[in-house]
Amino acid sequence: VSCLTQRIGEQFPFPYQPYNIQEEFMQALPTGTGKSLSLICGALSWLTDYEERKRQEAAALLQEGEEALSTNAAQSSAVSSSAELDWITDFVQKKAERDLVSKLKEEELKRKKREERLEMIRNNVQLKYAVKRKSYEEDEAFKLLQLSKEEQVEATGDQEDEELIIAEYESDDESKIKSSRTHSQLAQFVHEVQKSPFSKDISVVTLGSRQNLCINEEVRQLGSIQRINDRCMEMQKNKHEKHHHEEGVKRKRGPAKSVCPYYKASALQQMRDVVLGAVHDIEQLLKLGRETHSCPYYSTRLAIPPAQLVVLPYQMVLHEATRRAAGVQLKGQVLIIDEAHNLSDTLSCIHSAELSGAQLCCAHSQLSQYADRYKSRLKAKNLMYIKQILFVIEGLVRVLGGEHKSGFFVLLGTEMLTINNFLFKAQIDNINLFKVLQRYFEKSMISRKVSVIYLIHTKTTEKVLSASPMMQVEGFFMALTNSNTDGRVVVHKQGSLSESSVKFLLLNPAVHFAQVLEECRAVIIAGGTMQPVSDFKQELLFSAGVGEERITEFSCGHVIPPENILPLVLCSGPSGQELEFTFQNRDTPRMMDETGRILSNICNVVPGGVVCFFPSYDYSKRIISHWEASGTLTRLANKKKIFQEPKKANQVEQVLNEFSRCIQRCSADCSGLTGALLFSVVGGKMSEGINFSDDLGRCVVMVGMPYPNIKSPELQEKMSYLDKHLPHSQGRSPGQALIENICMKAVNQSIGRAIRHRGDYSSVVLCDRRYSRPATLSKLPTWIKDRTTTHTTFGPAFAALRKKVSSRNWQ
């Protein structure tokens, strides 16, 4: 049943009766939980209203212009020829009016054509005929897939190795909405769009990497994203060579080169139209691509300009070069960043870069061979840039203590350097990295050319094929152009050149987020576990130059009633052992045994699924091994069938299905088992994006506190940077706050896997007395914090759990 909720004269279509907080959330949007569905309905309500208002304004302006032309024409005919007119001024004014009216008419015609075409696509009327028509819009959109021949020839003078690039495209519509998530969560978000009342009227495109969207089995089986990218570009190059040959351009002798059968203009346009006609997730795009024999990767990029909503991964929208390559424009757009609790870490990660000694040597070899092969055809300026790149690579090798032709030395250790000190140490401070990057790497696409040519003309090993060294080098060069204060370079010597590495560490993610904030019309940052918001705003918004007056903040509780959740802090176990899982205590047999006793008691009374989170994979392995030897695991298995988080990501779905089936069977029969126990890891494959709703998660147990490794040089440098550049608050330094926030964000994500809807219920057991500290409790989500009770002894806590489990509303 569709329900309309009022918002100051506007309405939000919603597919269900919304909770009060959903109504408040949609009303609080600057533009306009099921948090995602609220975002979708609120934002798309604003978008449809905005587009309608723009249409009305354009129509009024056009009418006004036509009336002005008619009035001027009447006045001109009424004036006698003998009147003294300023004919030049009159002519300019009338021409300006005519030009404005012509432009408005043209834009109105284009808009009507787009709407008519989209309606025809949705109704599937004469689609085949429509695909063959050469409309203006088709010509504009197809520019995305045209070869940038002149630019590449000018940059490298090398016509043989031209490759396809995705050009920039400035959409006529500057008000489309973009929503970003990780790849694993895109499907969930798209399914929410499909459930919304807008699904039949909104044009949506889902973007992904070649690794996610390629349907060419020959390419897909290569596995790594870089190998897939390189092979795709090589096949496109072969196609263009074949095209030139068919036009009469003589091709060199040699075996026929393979081309991609899914990369054909007519098929790409056809799939683009179907993509715009209905909402598709990535799996549906893959199926559609196979049915139409068309590449989903390039078809979706063709669909970007006319789309109203673009759904894409974090990396694609937050990284400028990736954004530009995909043809994604942020100017004037509304950007929604959902699940934004990891936004700062994501920005730091995608703008950091690491190079091993082996990659440096391989890149030097590839680029040298490229220069030797084409030296007679490359212009002097291009050769100069190539020599500069080789010189910089040699400098990086020297920093690691080696030479690019030899690989072994005995020095060990890690050194943290500022960017300037690193450049001085590598003796490359005299090279203008901005100029090399912007005028050569980007325009010539030298990295991709070198990689493709190297794969074609050499017999490389599987190890070398797994990555593109020149692309890695380019990424590291780009990182070095950051401000000296915003980053550090970690030099890590391992004893041999091949195993040693240089890593750029971004300390100030706000510097890259600032561009996103500046270009967008509005940015909506949403997440279920954003606490503490004050630290988030300080690091990413205030540091990016955003004033407090530009920020609208909204927070709310949870939809579940208070009695449906029981959060407990355990300060000690059944035998009285104090619970404090520090590095010094957690490996002791008495602490591991006490943890086993806690779990045994919980499994004895809690039905269905119990999910136990450990602070790390290493500790998970150690404690489970101890329980196997002590017999604790056998006792646990008498009540719950035991599952463990798999090591490989592609096995997660299988484990979850078996976990679910086991719980369903146990609830249906009368065997001794009461459900299943799943051992997982904080920050692992099951701590985010996996929902343990209903019987799958009747209790979540958190063993210890997942603090990051304080001895990490990278973390120490980040803490030092924050202490120096951000203000202290409430008697704590920003560095200390960082450690606490990393820990509690991970905890919040893990315990948030349970209780996924209003009728759900669960208990949360936090096993560590440090959770009882007020500063720690304050970082829990409000809906959990306000209902949490702390127990210094185990007996009262267990009694409360047993009472809650046996209560009527938990049956």
mmCIF file of C-alpha atoms in Angstrom, residues 434-640:
data_model
loop_
_atom_site.group_PDB
_atom_site.id
_atom_site.type_symbol
_atom_site.label_atom_id
_atom_site.label_comp_id
_atom_site.label_asym_id
_atom_site.label_seq_id
_atom_site.Cartn_x
_atom_site.Cartn_y
_atom_site.Cartn_z
ATOM 1 C CA PHE A 434 52.632 17.910 -11.375
ATOM 2 C CA LYS A 435 53.790 18.596 -14.932
ATOM 3 C CA VAL A 436 54.839 14.989 -15.564
ATOM 4 C CA LEU A 437 51.505 13.714 -14.281
ATOM 5 C CA GLN A 438 49.081 16.203 -15.728
ATOM 6 C CA ARG A 439 50.704 16.742 -19.122
ATOM 7 C CA TYR A 440 52.071 13.331 -19.822
ATOM 8 C CA PHE A 441 50.676 10.467 -17.760
ATOM 9 C CA GLU A 442 47.074 11.576 -18.170
ATOM 10 C CA LYS A 443 47.112 12.719 -21.803
ATOM 11 C CA SER A 444 49.398 10.056 -23.229
ATOM 12 C CA MET A 445 48.002 7.180 -21.134
ATOM 13 C CA ILE A 446 51.564 5.889 -21.160
ATOM 14 C CA SER A 447 50.962 3.494 -18.247
ATOM 15 C CA ARG A 448 48.192 1.624 -19.998
ATOM 16 C CA LYS A 449 50.036 1.587 -23.323
ATOM 17 C CA VAL A 450 53.165 0.179 -21.741
ATOM 18 C CA SER A 451 51.203 -2.481 -19.846
ATOM 19 C CA VAL A 452 49.231 -3.658 -22.871
ATOM 20 C CA ILE A 453 52.220 -3.733 -25.187
ATOM 21 C CA TYR A 454 54.272 -5.590 -22.583
ATOM 22 C CA LEU A 455 51.580 -8.269 -22.295
ATOM 23 C CA ILE A 456 51.351 -8.638 -26.056
ATOM 24 C CA HIS A 457 55.049 -8.858 -26.894
ATOM 25 C CA THR A 458 56.508 -10.782 -23.949
ATOM 26 C CA LYS A 459 55.922 -14.104 -22.315
ATOM 27 C CA THR A 460 55.207 -13.060 -18.750
ATOM 28 C CA THR A 461 54.660 -15.171 -15.676
ATOM 29 C CA GLU A 462 51.385 -15.433 -13.762
ATOM 30 C CA LYS A 463 52.881 -13.357 -10.958
ATOM 31 C CA VAL A 464 53.800 -10.454 -13.231
ATOM 32 C CA LEU A 465 50.427 -10.591 -14.973
ATOM 33 C CA SER A 466 48.550 -10.152 -11.692
ATOM 34 C CA ALA A 467 49.190 -6.402 -11.620
ATOM 35 C CA SER A 468 50.231 -3.530 -13.857
ATOM 36 C CA PRO A 469 53.466 -2.080 -12.420
ATOM 37 C CA MET A 470 53.326 1.098 -14.513
ATOM 38 C CA MET A 471 49.776 1.822 -13.321
ATOM 39 C CA GLN A 472 50.994 1.365 -9.737
ATOM 40 C CA VAL A 473 53.893 3.733 -10.398
ATOM 41 C CA GLU A 474 51.523 6.356 -11.806
ATOM 42 C CA GLY A 475 49.299 6.079 -8.734
ATOM 43 C CA PHE A 476 52.277 6.563 -6.423
ATOM 44 C CA PHE A 477 53.510 9.566 -8.426
ATOM 45 C CA MET A 478 50.028 11.094 -8.131
ATOM 46 C CA ALA A 479 50.067 10.574 -4.375
ATOM 47 C CA LEU A 480 53.368 12.445 -4.074
ATOM 48 C CA THR A 481 51.702 15.609 -5.407
ATOM 49 C CA ASN A 482 49.772 16.002 -2.141
ATOM 50 C CA SER A 483 50.774 18.814 0.201
ATOM 51 C CA ASN A 484 53.813 18.074 2.362
ATOM 52 C CA THR A 485 51.723 18.389 5.540
ATOM 53 C CA ASP A 486 48.897 16.113 4.333
ATOM 54 C CA GLY A 487 50.830 12.887 3.839
ATOM 55 C CA ARG A 488 53.825 10.759 4.751
ATOM 56 C CA VAL A 489 55.947 8.202 2.919
ATOM 57 C CA VAL A 490 56.789 4.935 4.666
ATOM 58 C CA VAL A 491 59.992 3.263 3.468
ATOM 59 C CA HIS A 492 59.908 -0.407 4.440
ATOM 60 C CA LYS A 493 63.098 -2.446 3.876
ATOM 61 C CA GLN A 494 62.673 -6.197 4.091
ATOM 62 C CA GLY A 495 66.126 -7.536 3.283
ATOM 63 C CA SER A 496 65.671 -7.832 -0.468
ATOM 64 C CA LEU A 497 64.725 -5.184 -2.981
ATOM 65 C CA SER A 498 61.813 -7.168 -4.425
ATOM 66 C CA GLU A 499 60.107 -7.534 -1.035
ATOM 67 C CA SER A 500 60.785 -3.976 0.170
ATOM 68 C CA SER A 501 58.292 -1.195 -0.453
ATOM 69 C CA VAL A 502 57.491 2.506 -0.398
ATOM 70 C CA LYS A 503 54.021 3.526 0.716
ATOM 71 C CA PHE A 504 52.271 6.896 0.620
ATOM 72 C CA LEU A 505 50.022 7.457 3.630
ATOM 73 C CA LEU A 506 47.318 10.146 3.376
ATOM 74 C CA LEU A 507 46.846 11.865 6.735
ATOM 75 C CA ASN A 508 44.238 14.448 5.715
ATOM 76 C CA PRO A 509 41.279 12.907 3.823
ATOM 77 C CA ALA A 510 39.457 16.260 3.935
ATOM 78 C CA VAL A 511 41.752 17.658 1.237
ATOM 79 C CA HIS A 512 40.207 15.282 -1.335
ATOM 80 C CA PHE A 513 36.687 15.442 0.062
ATOM 81 C CA ALA A 514 36.764 19.245 -0.218
ATOM 82 C CA GLN A 515 36.503 19.064 -4.022
ATOM 83 C CA VAL A 516 33.431 16.829 -3.776
ATOM 84 C CA LEU A 517 31.800 19.225 -1.301
ATOM 85 C CA GLU A 518 32.629 22.233 -3.470
ATOM 86 C CA GLU A 519 31.272 20.821 -6.737
ATOM 87 C CA CYS A 520 28.045 19.223 -5.529
ATOM 88 C CA ARG A 521 24.784 21.064 -5.090
ATOM 89 C CA ALA A 522 24.253 19.139 -1.839
ATOM 90 C CA VAL A 523 25.911 16.200 -0.087
ATOM 91 C CA ILE A 524 23.902 13.871 2.151
ATOM 92 C CA ILE A 525 26.081 11.763 4.465
ATOM 93 C CA ALA A 526 24.066 8.975 6.083
ATOM 94 C CA GLY A 527 24.946 6.069 8.340
ATOM 95 C CA GLY A 528 23.498 4.015 11.132
ATOM 96 C CA THR A 529 26.639 4.219 13.287
ATOM 97 C CA MET A 530 28.115 7.678 12.789
ATOM 98 C CA GLN A 531 28.933 8.365 16.446
ATOM 99 C CA PRO A 532 30.624 10.504 17.519
ATOM 100 C CA VAL A 533 29.328 12.947 14.904
ATOM 101 C CA SER A 534 31.393 15.820 16.336
ATOM 102 C CA ASP A 535 34.660 14.042 15.466
ATOM 103 C CA PHE A 536 33.348 13.167 12.008
ATOM 104 C CA LYS A 537 32.447 16.794 11.283
ATOM 105 C CA GLN A 538 35.793 18.043 12.565
ATOM 106 C CA GLU A 539 37.892 15.685 10.448
ATOM 107 C CA LEU A 540 35.965 15.718 7.166
ATOM 108 C CA LEU A 541 33.821 18.858 7.062
ATOM 109 C CA PHE A 542 35.412 21.633 9.089
ATOM 110 C CA SER A 543 38.878 20.612 7.856
ATOM 111 C CA ALA A 544 37.555 20.815 4.287
ATOM 112 C CA GLY A 545 36.470 24.422 4.833
ATOM 113 C CA VAL A 546 32.755 23.818 5.464
ATOM 114 C CA GLY A 547 31.192 26.243 7.932
ATOM 115 C CA GLU A 548 28.831 25.111 10.665
ATOM 116 C CA GLU A 549 26.021 27.122 9.057
ATOM 117 C CA ARG A 550 26.122 24.894 5.965
ATOM 118 C CA ILE A 551 25.615 21.688 7.937
ATOM 119 C CA THR A 552 22.160 20.334 8.727
ATOM 120 C CA GLU A 553 22.334 17.468 11.213
ATOM 121 C CA PHE A 554 19.636 14.875 11.878
ATOM 122 C CA SER A 555 19.737 11.910 14.253
ATOM 123 C CA CYS A 556 17.066 9.566 15.532
ATOM 124 C CA GLY A 557 16.501 6.464 17.596
ATOM 125 C CA HIS A 558 15.594 2.976 16.435
ATOM 126 C CA VAL A 559 12.214 1.696 15.288
ATOM 127 C CA ILE A 560 12.166 -1.213 17.745
ATOM 128 C CA PRO A 561 10.436 -0.888 21.141
ATOM 129 C CA PRO A 562 12.747 -0.817 24.200
ATOM 130 C CA GLU A 563 11.698 -4.265 25.376
ATOM 131 C CA ASN A 564 12.963 -5.896 22.165
ATOM 132 C CA ILE A 565 16.635 -5.445 22.964
ATOM 133 C CA LEU A 566 18.726 -6.418 25.966
ATOM 134 C CA PRO A 567 22.264 -4.954 25.894
ATOM 135 C CA LEU A 568 24.483 -6.172 28.761
ATOM 136 C CA VAL A 569 28.026 -5.268 29.808
ATOM 137 C CA LEU A 570 29.753 -8.181 31.577
ATOM 138 C CA CYS A 571 32.573 -7.171 33.912
ATOM 139 C CA SER A 572 33.277 -10.726 35.119
ATOM 140 C CA GLY A 573 32.486 -14.319 34.191
ATOM 141 C CA PRO A 574 30.716 -17.228 35.945
ATOM 142 C CA SER A 575 33.772 -18.117 38.066
ATOM 143 C CA GLY A 576 34.405 -14.503 39.050
ATOM 144 C CA GLN A 577 37.275 -13.941 36.595
ATOM 145 C CA GLU A 578 37.477 -10.244 35.755
ATOM 146 C CA LEU A 579 36.986 -9.621 32.051
ATOM 147 C CA GLU A 580 39.540 -7.309 30.491
ATOM 148 C CA PHE A 581 40.796 -8.616 27.166
ATOM 149 C CA THR A 582 44.031 -6.646 26.952
ATOM 150 C CA PHE A 583 46.954 -8.003 24.924
ATOM 151 C CA GLN A 584 48.523 -9.138 28.196
ATOM 152 C CA ASN A 585 45.435 -10.938 29.569
ATOM 153 C CA ARG A 586 43.442 -12.337 26.695
ATOM 154 C CA ASP A 587 45.815 -15.204 25.808
ATOM 155 C CA THR A 588 45.888 -16.650 29.327
ATOM 156 C CA PRO A 589 44.170 -20.045 29.742
ATOM 157 C CA ARG A 590 41.959 -18.721 32.561
ATOM 158 C CA MET A 591 40.609 -15.917 30.353
ATOM 159 C CA MET A 592 39.942 -18.268 27.437
ATOM 160 C CA ASP A 593 38.250 -20.801 29.745
ATOM 161 C CA GLU A 594 36.081 -18.093 31.302
ATOM 162 C CA THR A 595 35.008 -16.918 27.837
ATOM 163 C CA GLY A 596 34.046 -20.502 26.986
ATOM 164 C CA ARG A 597 31.920 -20.735 30.139
ATOM 165 C CA ILE A 598 30.122 -17.486 29.249
ATOM 166 C CA LEU A 599 29.288 -18.795 25.779
ATOM 167 C CA SER A 600 28.133 -22.153 27.164
ATOM 168 C CA ASN A 601 25.701 -20.442 29.533
ATOM 169 C CA ILE A 602 24.372 -18.202 26.748
ATOM 170 C CA CYS A 603 23.899 -21.119 24.339
ATOM 171 C CA ASN A 604 22.010 -23.037 27.030
ATOM 172 C CA VAL A 605 19.220 -20.450 27.221
ATOM 173 C CA VAL A 606 19.199 -18.468 23.945
ATOM 174 C CA PRO A 607 17.305 -20.147 21.077
ATOM 175 C CA GLY A 608 18.167 -19.874 17.388
ATOM 176 C CA GLY A 609 21.370 -18.228 16.264
ATOM 177 C CA VAL A 610 24.184 -16.835 18.400
ATOM 178 C CA VAL A 611 26.913 -14.791 16.685
ATOM 179 C CA CYS A 612 30.187 -14.364 18.582
ATOM 180 C CA PHE A 613 32.637 -11.681 17.417
ATOM 181 C CA PHE A 614 36.352 -11.855 18.238
ATOM 182 C CA PRO A 615 38.662 -8.821 17.968
ATOM 183 C CA SER A 616 40.952 -10.381 15.314
ATOM 184 C CA TYR A 617 41.458 -13.448 13.128
ATOM 185 C CA ASP A 618 44.567 -14.314 15.078
ATOM 186 C CA TYR A 619 42.768 -14.334 18.429
ATOM 187 C CA SER A 620 39.826 -16.233 16.954
ATOM 188 C CA LYS A 621 42.192 -18.972 15.811
ATOM 189 C CA ARG A 622 44.000 -19.154 19.176
ATOM 190 C CA ILE A 623 40.934 -19.284 21.411
ATOM 191 C CA ILE A 624 39.101 -21.849 19.247
ATOM 192 C CA SER A 625 42.230 -24.050 19.245
ATOM 193 C CA HIS A 626 42.333 -23.785 23.051
ATOM 194 C CA TRP A 627 38.640 -24.758 23.293
ATOM 195 C CA GLU A 628 39.237 -27.761 21.041
ATOM 196 C CA ALA A 629 41.981 -28.999 23.355
ATOM 197 C CA SER A 630 40.038 -28.304 26.581
ATOM 198 C CA GLY A 631 36.746 -29.857 25.460
ATOM 199 C CA THR A 632 34.867 -26.538 25.573
ATOM 200 C CA LEU A 633 34.120 -26.707 21.846
ATOM 201 C CA THR A 634 32.519 -30.127 22.268
ATOM 202 C CA ARG A 635 30.285 -28.823 25.058
ATOM 203 C CA LEU A 636 29.234 -25.881 22.888
ATOM 204 C CA ALA A 637 28.501 -28.231 19.986
ATOM 205 C CA ASN A 638 26.071 -30.216 22.148
ATOM 206 C CA LYS A 639 23.733 -27.208 22.152
ATOM 207 C CA LYS A 640 24.552 -25.346 18.945
#
